[in-house]
PDB file of C-alpha atoms in Angstrom:
ATOM      1  CA  GLU A   1     107.381 -21.113  -0.413  1.00  0.00           C
ATOM      2  CA  ALA A   2     108.806 -17.781  -1.357  1.00  0.00           C
ATOM      3  CA  GLY A   3     111.772 -16.414   0.618  1.00  0.00           C
ATOM      4  CA  VAL A   4     112.263 -12.947   1.720  1.00  0.00           C
ATOM      5  CA  VAL A   5     112.362 -10.640  -1.196  1.00  0.00           C
ATOM      6  CA  GLN A   6     114.382  -7.456  -1.570  1.00  0.00           C
ATOM      7  CA  SER A   7     114.704  -4.808  -3.961  1.00  0.00           C
ATOM      8  CA  PRO A   8     116.766  -3.380  -5.514  1.00  0.00           C
ATOM      9  CA  ARG A   9     119.678  -5.958  -5.400  1.00  0.00           C
ATOM     10  CA  TYR A  10     122.209  -3.023  -6.315  1.00  0.00           C
ATOM     11  CA  LYS A  11     122.182   0.649  -5.983  1.00  0.00           C
ATOM     12  CA  ILE A  12     124.986   3.088  -6.738  1.00  0.00           C
ATOM     13  CA  ILE A  13     124.418   6.616  -5.723  1.00  0.00           C
ATOM     14  CA  GLU A  14     126.222   9.940  -4.931  1.00  0.00           C
ATOM     15  CA  LYS A  15     126.852  10.964  -1.607  1.00  0.00           C
ATOM     16  CA  LYS A  16     124.190  13.244  -0.153  1.00  0.00           C
ATOM     17  CA  GLN A  17     121.543  11.426  -2.224  1.00  0.00           C
ATOM     18  CA  PRO A  18     118.496   9.622  -0.644  1.00  0.00           C
ATOM     19  CA  VAL A  19     118.028   5.931  -1.233  1.00  0.00           C
ATOM     20  CA  ALA A  20     115.391   3.518  -0.144  1.00  0.00           C
ATOM     21  CA  PHE A  21     115.339  -0.191   0.086  1.00  0.00           C
ATOM     22  CA  TRP A  22     112.303  -2.409   0.137  1.00  0.00           C
ATOM     23  CA  CYS A  23     111.613  -5.742   1.917  1.00  0.00           C
ATOM     24  CA  ASN A  24     108.700  -8.311   1.701  1.00  0.00           C
ATOM     25  CA  PRO A  25     109.017 -10.896   4.359  1.00  0.00           C
ATOM     26  CA  ILE A  26     108.090 -14.667   4.418  1.00  0.00           C
ATOM     27  CA  SER A  27     104.152 -14.890   4.385  1.00  0.00           C
ATOM     28  CA  GLY A  28     102.986 -15.161   8.061  1.00  0.00           C
ATOM     29  CA  HIS A  29     106.369 -13.934   9.725  1.00  0.00           C
ATOM     30  CA  ASN A  30     105.315 -11.098  11.902  1.00  0.00           C
ATOM     31  CA  THR A  31     108.834 -10.172  12.944  1.00  0.00           C
ATOM     32  CA  LEU A  32     110.981  -8.270  10.443  1.00  0.00           C
ATOM     33  CA  TYR A  33     114.630  -7.159  10.835  1.00  0.00           C
ATOM     34  CA  TRP A  34     116.929  -4.864   9.033  1.00  0.00           C
ATOM     35  CA  TYR A  35     120.688  -5.610   9.283  1.00  0.00           C
ATOM     36  CA  ARG A  36     123.799  -3.737   7.762  1.00  0.00           C
ATOM     37  CA  GLN A  37     126.642  -5.937   6.801  1.00  0.00           C
ATOM     38  CA  ASN A  38     129.961  -4.103   6.167  1.00  0.00           C
ATOM     39  CA  LEU A  39     132.585  -5.832   4.045  1.00  0.00           C
ATOM     40  CA  GLY A  40     134.383  -8.658   5.821  1.00  0.00           C
ATOM     41  CA  GLN A  41     131.955  -8.442   8.970  1.00  0.00           C
ATOM     42  CA  GLY A  42     129.018  -9.967  10.422  1.00  0.00           C
ATOM     43  CA  PRO A  43     125.668  -8.362   9.999  1.00  0.00           C
ATOM     44  CA  GLU A  44     124.508  -5.837  12.540  1.00  0.00           C
ATOM     45  CA  LEU A  45     120.921  -5.348  13.705  1.00  0.00           C
ATOM     46  CA  LEU A  46     119.567  -1.971  12.678  1.00  0.00           C
ATOM     47  CA  ILE A  47     115.911  -2.200  13.679  1.00  0.00           C
ATOM     48  CA  ARG A  48     113.418  -5.031  14.551  1.00  0.00           C
ATOM     49  CA  TYR A  49     109.646  -4.884  14.014  1.00  0.00           C
ATOM     50  CA  GLU A  50     106.933  -6.881  15.612  1.00  0.00           C
ATOM     51  CA  ASN A  51     104.035  -6.473  13.295  1.00  0.00           C
ATOM     52  CA  GLU A  52     103.920  -2.719  12.580  1.00  0.00           C
ATOM     53  CA  GLU A  53     105.714  -1.639  15.690  1.00  0.00           C
ATOM     54  CA  ALA A  54     109.409  -0.842  15.859  1.00  0.00           C
ATOM     55  CA  VAL A  55     110.374  -2.735  19.118  1.00  0.00           C
ATOM     56  CA  ASP A  56     114.297  -2.352  18.892  1.00  0.00           C
ATOM     57  CA  ASP A  57     115.760   0.423  16.989  1.00  0.00           C
ATOM     58  CA  SER A  58     118.580   1.250  19.417  1.00  0.00           C
ATOM     59  CA  GLN A  59     121.144   0.710  16.650  1.00  0.00           C
ATOM     60  CA  LEU A  60     119.604   2.744  13.916  1.00  0.00           C
ATOM     61  CA  PRO A  61     121.264   6.061  13.228  1.00  0.00           C
ATOM     62  CA  LYS A  62     118.172   8.097  13.363  1.00  0.00           C
ATOM     63  CA  ASP A  63     119.586  11.370  12.140  1.00  0.00           C
ATOM     64  CA  ARG A  64     119.666   9.890   8.613  1.00  0.00           C
ATOM     65  CA  PHE A  65     118.117   6.445   8.533  1.00  0.00           C
ATOM     66  CA  SER A  66     114.420   5.725   8.906  1.00  0.00           C
ATOM     67  CA  ALA A  67     112.211   2.796   8.564  1.00  0.00           C
ATOM     68  CA  GLU A  68     108.484   1.895   8.308  1.00  0.00           C
ATOM     69  CA  ARG A  69     106.321  -1.122   8.061  1.00  0.00           C
ATOM     70  CA  LEU A  70     102.953   0.381   7.835  1.00  0.00           C
ATOM     71  CA  LYS A  71     100.648  -2.644   7.494  1.00  0.00           C
ATOM     72  CA  GLY A  72     102.831  -5.070   9.245  1.00  0.00           C
ATOM     73  CA  VAL A  73     103.967  -6.814   6.099  1.00  0.00           C
ATOM     74  CA  ASP A  74     106.516  -5.187   3.692  1.00  0.00           C
ATOM     75  CA  SER A  75     109.077  -2.706   5.048  1.00  0.00           C
ATOM     76  CA  THR A  76     111.086   0.222   3.796  1.00  0.00           C
ATOM     77  CA  LEU A  77     114.480   1.371   4.891  1.00  0.00           C
ATOM     78  CA  LYS A  78     115.476   4.880   3.842  1.00  0.00           C
ATOM     79  CA  ILE A  79     118.738   6.834   4.198  1.00  0.00           C
ATOM     80  CA  GLN A  80     118.759  10.511   3.555  1.00  0.00           C
ATOM     81  CA  PRO A  81     121.329  11.947   2.930  1.00  0.00           C
ATOM     82  CA  ALA A  82     123.683   8.883   2.367  1.00  0.00           C
ATOM     83  CA  GLU A  83     127.365   9.311   3.326  1.00  0.00           C
ATOM     84  CA  LEU A  84     130.311   7.387   1.998  1.00  0.00           C
ATOM     85  CA  GLY A  85     130.264   5.235   5.211  1.00  0.00           C
ATOM     86  CA  ASP A  86     126.924   3.885   4.431  1.00  0.00           C
ATOM     87  CA  SER A  87     128.352   1.664   1.557  1.00  0.00           C
ATOM     88  CA  ALA A  88     127.258  -1.910   2.646  1.00  0.00           C
ATOM     89  CA  VAL A  89     124.986  -4.677   2.178  1.00  0.00           C
ATOM     90  CA  TYR A  90     121.555  -4.082   3.778  1.00  0.00           C
ATOM     91  CA  LEU A  91     119.865  -7.281   4.738  1.00  0.00           C
ATOM     92  CA  CYS A  92     116.280  -7.964   5.570  1.00  0.00           C
ATOM     93  CA  ALA A  93     115.244 -10.993   7.505  1.00  0.00           C
ATOM     94  CA  SER A  94     111.880 -12.187   8.799  1.00  0.00           C
ATOM     95  CA  SER A  95     110.827 -14.861  11.527  1.00  0.00           C
ATOM     96  CA  LEU A  96     107.970 -15.957  13.677  1.00  0.00           C
ATOM     97  CA  VAL A  97     108.197 -14.558  17.181  1.00  0.00           C
ATOM     98  CA  TRP A  98     111.436 -15.948  18.830  1.00  0.00           C
ATOM     99  CA  ARG A  99     111.942 -18.169  16.093  1.00  0.00           C
ATOM    100  CA  GLU A 100     114.672 -18.759  13.369  1.00  0.00           C
ATOM    101  CA  GLN A 101     115.528 -15.682  11.078  1.00  0.00           C
ATOM    102  CA  PHE A 102     115.506 -16.110   7.367  1.00  0.00           C
ATOM    103  CA  PHE A 103     117.431 -13.718   5.330  1.00  0.00           C
ATOM    104  CA  GLY A 104     116.728 -12.190   1.986  1.00  0.00           C
ATOM    105  CA  PRO A 105     119.346 -11.606  -0.787  1.00  0.00           C
ATOM    106  CA  GLY A 106     120.219  -8.104   0.421  1.00  0.00           C
ATOM    107  CA  THR A 107     120.758  -4.752  -1.347  1.00  0.00           C
ATOM    108  CA  ARG A 108     124.408  -3.799  -2.034  1.00  0.00           C
ATOM    109  CA  LEU A 109     124.735  -0.104  -1.741  1.00  0.00           C
ATOM    110  CA  THR A 110     127.631   1.805  -2.967  1.00  0.00           C
ATOM    111  CA  VAL A 111     128.008   5.559  -2.080  1.00  0.00           C
ATOM    112  CA  LEU A 112     130.403   7.601  -4.365  1.00  0.00           C
TER     113      LEU A 112
ATOM    114  CA  GLU B   1     127.097  -5.726  25.811  1.00  0.00           C
ATOM    115  CA  LEU B   2     127.230  -9.163  24.059  1.00  0.00           C
ATOM    116  CA  LYS B   3     130.283  -9.947  22.321  1.00  0.00           C
ATOM    117  CA  VAL B   4     130.613 -12.791  20.093  1.00  0.00           C
ATOM    118  CA  GLU B   5     133.989 -14.054  18.908  1.00  0.00           C
ATOM    119  CA  GLN B   6     134.901 -16.603  16.319  1.00  0.00           C
ATOM    120  CA  ASN B   7     138.241 -18.275  15.625  1.00  0.00           C
ATOM    121  CA  PRO B   8     139.889 -18.819  13.395  1.00  0.00           C
ATOM    122  CA  LEU B   9     138.871 -15.882  11.063  1.00  0.00           C
ATOM    123  CA  PHE B  10     140.534 -17.396   8.086  1.00  0.00           C
ATOM    124  CA  LEU B  11     141.002 -21.163   7.538  1.00  0.00           C
ATOM    125  CA  SER B  12     142.532 -22.853   4.653  1.00  0.00           C
ATOM    126  CA  MET B  13     142.300 -26.558   4.726  1.00  0.00           C
ATOM    127  CA  GLN B  14     142.938 -29.508   2.422  1.00  0.00           C
ATOM    128  CA  GLU B  15     140.156 -31.752   1.220  1.00  0.00           C
ATOM    129  CA  GLY B  16     139.635 -34.784   3.284  1.00  0.00           C
ATOM    130  CA  LYS B  17     140.845 -32.966   6.663  1.00  0.00           C
ATOM    131  CA  ASN B  18     138.754 -32.216   9.647  1.00  0.00           C
ATOM    132  CA  TYR B  19     138.873 -28.956  11.682  1.00  0.00           C
ATOM    133  CA  THR B  20     136.819 -27.108  14.107  1.00  0.00           C
ATOM    134  CA  ILE B  21     135.548 -23.463  14.200  1.00  0.00           C
ATOM    135  CA  TYR B  22     134.995 -22.045  17.515  1.00  0.00           C
ATOM    136  CA  CYS B  23     132.454 -19.473  18.637  1.00  0.00           C
ATOM    137  CA  ASN B  24     132.636 -17.891  22.238  1.00  0.00           C
ATOM    138  CA  TYR B  25     130.187 -15.370  23.553  1.00  0.00           C
ATOM    139  CA  SER B  26     130.171 -13.263  26.550  1.00  0.00           C
ATOM    140  CA  THR B  27     126.602 -13.270  27.856  1.00  0.00           C
ATOM    141  CA  THR B  28     124.080 -15.998  28.945  1.00  0.00           C
ATOM    142  CA  SER B  29     122.199 -17.359  26.153  1.00  0.00           C
ATOM    143  CA  ASP B  30     120.892 -20.677  25.011  1.00  0.00           C
ATOM    144  CA  ARG B  31     120.059 -19.776  21.659  1.00  0.00           C
ATOM    145  CA  LEU B  32     122.666 -19.910  18.873  1.00  0.00           C
ATOM    146  CA  TYR B  33     122.627 -20.163  15.129  1.00  0.00           C
ATOM    147  CA  TRP B  34     125.144 -20.972  12.481  1.00  0.00           C
ATOM    148  CA  TYR B  35     124.950 -19.556   9.042  1.00  0.00           C
ATOM    149  CA  ARG B  36     126.645 -19.812   5.913  1.00  0.00           C
ATOM    150  CA  GLN B  37     127.354 -17.173   3.337  1.00  0.00           C
ATOM    151  CA  ASP B  38     128.679 -17.644  -0.149  1.00  0.00           C
ATOM    152  CA  PRO B  39     130.442 -14.564  -1.826  1.00  0.00           C
ATOM    153  CA  GLY B  40     127.954 -12.085  -2.851  1.00  0.00           C
ATOM    154  CA  LYS B  41     124.942 -14.165  -1.402  1.00  0.00           C
ATOM    155  CA  SER B  42     122.720 -13.830   1.652  1.00  0.00           C
ATOM    156  CA  LEU B  43     122.980 -16.089   4.763  1.00  0.00           C
ATOM    157  CA  GLU B  44     121.687 -19.499   4.711  1.00  0.00           C
ATOM    158  CA  SER B  45     120.876 -21.161   7.935  1.00  0.00           C
ATOM    159  CA  LEU B  46     122.668 -24.156   8.852  1.00  0.00           C
ATOM    160  CA  PHE B  47     121.901 -25.159  12.615  1.00  0.00           C
ATOM    161  CA  VAL B  48     119.546 -23.920  15.403  1.00  0.00           C
ATOM    162  CA  LEU B  49     120.944 -24.869  18.901  1.00  0.00           C
ATOM    163  CA  LEU B  50     118.338 -24.036  21.632  1.00  0.00           C
ATOM    164  CA  SER B  51     119.777 -25.840  24.602  1.00  0.00           C
ATOM    165  CA  ASN B  52     122.723 -26.728  26.460  1.00  0.00           C
ATOM    166  CA  GLY B  53     124.366 -29.827  25.068  1.00  0.00           C
ATOM    167  CA  ALA B  54     122.493 -29.604  21.772  1.00  0.00           C
ATOM    168  CA  VAL B  55     124.248 -31.253  18.900  1.00  0.00           C
ATOM    169  CA  LYS B  56     123.014 -31.197  15.290  1.00  0.00           C
ATOM    170  CA  GLN B  57     124.752 -32.772  12.350  1.00  0.00           C
ATOM    171  CA  GLU B  58     124.104 -32.201   8.542  1.00  0.00           C
ATOM    172  CA  GLY B  59     126.312 -33.940   6.167  1.00  0.00           C
ATOM    173  CA  ARG B  60     130.077 -33.285   6.882  1.00  0.00           C
ATOM    174  CA  LEU B  61     129.168 -30.464   9.466  1.00  0.00           C
ATOM    175  CA  MET B  62     128.311 -31.001  13.166  1.00  0.00           C
ATOM    176  CA  ALA B  63     127.428 -28.065  15.443  1.00  0.00           C
ATOM    177  CA  SER B  64     127.290 -28.245  19.319  1.00  0.00           C
ATOM    178  CA  LEU B  65     126.420 -25.820  22.081  1.00  0.00           C
ATOM    179  CA  ASP B  66     127.730 -25.557  25.652  1.00  0.00           C
ATOM    180  CA  THR B  67     125.932 -22.749  27.452  1.00  0.00           C
ATOM    181  CA  LYS B  68     128.012 -23.170  30.586  1.00  0.00           C
ATOM    182  CA  ALA B  69     131.262 -22.531  28.758  1.00  0.00           C
ATOM    183  CA  ARG B  70     129.361 -20.087  26.480  1.00  0.00           C
ATOM    184  CA  LEU B  71     130.991 -21.890  23.416  1.00  0.00           C
ATOM    185  CA  SER B  72     129.700 -23.368  20.342  1.00  0.00           C
ATOM    186  CA  THR B  73     131.682 -25.397  17.814  1.00  0.00           C
ATOM    187  CA  LEU B  74     131.275 -26.283  14.234  1.00  0.00           C
ATOM    188  CA  HIS B  75     133.142 -29.301  13.318  1.00  0.00           C
ATOM    189  CA  ILE B  76     133.958 -30.220   9.625  1.00  0.00           C
ATOM    190  CA  THR B  77     134.653 -33.870   8.653  1.00  0.00           C
ATOM    191  CA  ALA B  78     136.517 -34.862   5.722  1.00  0.00           C
ATOM    192  CA  ALA B  79     136.218 -31.282   4.026  1.00  0.00           C
ATOM    193  CA  VAL B  80     135.199 -30.840   0.359  1.00  0.00           C
ATOM    194  CA  HIS B  81     135.640 -27.968  -1.916  1.00  0.00           C
ATOM    195  CA  ASP B  82     131.993 -27.195  -1.765  1.00  0.00           C
ATOM    196  CA  LEU B  83     132.215 -26.251   1.909  1.00  0.00           C
ATOM    197  CA  SER B  84     134.324 -23.195   0.989  1.00  0.00           C
ATOM    198  CA  ALA B  85     132.333 -20.178   2.288  1.00  0.00           C
ATOM    199  CA  THR B  86     132.151 -17.906   5.254  1.00  0.00           C
ATOM    200  CA  TYR B  87     130.477 -19.281   8.237  1.00  0.00           C
ATOM    201  CA  PHE B  88     128.880 -17.276  11.061  1.00  0.00           C
ATOM    202  CA  CYS B  89     127.729 -18.035  14.484  1.00  0.00           C
ATOM    203  CA  ALA B  90     125.017 -15.737  15.907  1.00  0.00           C
ATOM    204  CA  VAL B  91     123.964 -15.497  19.478  1.00  0.00           C
ATOM    205  CA  ASP B  92     120.246 -14.511  20.420  1.00  0.00           C
ATOM    206  CA  LEU B  93     120.086 -12.587  23.719  1.00  0.00           C
ATOM    207  CA  ASP B  94     118.385 -14.370  26.534  1.00  0.00           C
ATOM    208  CA  GLY B  95     115.879 -11.590  27.268  1.00  0.00           C
ATOM    209  CA  THR B  96     112.177 -10.783  27.432  1.00  0.00           C
ATOM    210  CA  SER B  97     112.319  -8.266  24.518  1.00  0.00           C
ATOM    211  CA  GLY B  98     112.341 -10.741  21.711  1.00  0.00           C
ATOM    212  CA  SER B  99     114.927 -12.044  19.311  1.00  0.00           C
ATOM    213  CA  ARG B 100     118.193 -10.002  18.801  1.00  0.00           C
ATOM    214  CA  LEU B 101     120.896 -11.681  17.056  1.00  0.00           C
ATOM    215  CA  THR B 102     124.630 -10.735  17.597  1.00  0.00           C
ATOM    216  CA  PHE B 103     126.826 -12.122  14.901  1.00  0.00           C
ATOM    217  CA  GLY B 104     130.610 -13.220  15.097  1.00  0.00           C
ATOM    218  CA  GLU B 105     132.899 -11.751  12.569  1.00  0.00           C
ATOM    219  CA  GLY B 106     132.840 -14.831  10.504  1.00  0.00           C
ATOM    220  CA  THR B 107     135.281 -17.554   9.498  1.00  0.00           C
ATOM    221  CA  GLN B 108     136.280 -17.643   5.957  1.00  0.00           C
ATOM    222  CA  LEU B 109     136.809 -21.321   4.864  1.00  0.00           C
ATOM    223  CA  THR B 110     138.808 -22.175   1.889  1.00  0.00           C
ATOM    224  CA  VAL B 111     139.035 -25.920   1.023  1.00  0.00           C
ATOM    225  CA  ASN B 112     141.745 -26.817  -1.410  1.00  0.00           C
ATOM    226  CA  PRO B 113     141.773 -29.731  -3.644  1.00  0.00           C
TER     227      PRO B 113
END
């Protein structure tokens, strides 16, 4: 069974540029999560989707971050414009409702 | 606000020795997870603990959960070099809004020959 797929794996951009990350969850998992992991820290939840509905986005910096999961499967996380402090690993995870979360390989973002 | 604290944050140990990593959390929950992360890699699920008194073992690792003390432990028996990694505990809030993991800072384990 394929795991959570993320792309790109690495991204280097100049500050103020836009960037987007893509996630394909495990087949059948209706819950999708985006986390940000700063160096030397644990992941922090940005947004959680139940199917196509964002049910927990309280930690998402909405002035520059946006996310969508239009058909309840794939999801995209966007940052516009990126700031130096956005450099981190962005992790996508998926699960069945109230079950164990499985993480993708992550996208390592470097903002110069 | 839920707080999850792990200690120690850094652990250097010799092969063959035993040690325990502690995970304390501040709010009622009976769902706790342990993950392993190798450098530059994603998180690998190790244990899922879903009730008070739960104990799970896999190889040289054993995890337990005491929900009354709000404490989970990850015990390492006879460590080997391959166990070198960062270990995270994550607590799932006990609410009706669905799953919301809060992670500890992680324990960076180095096992020396």
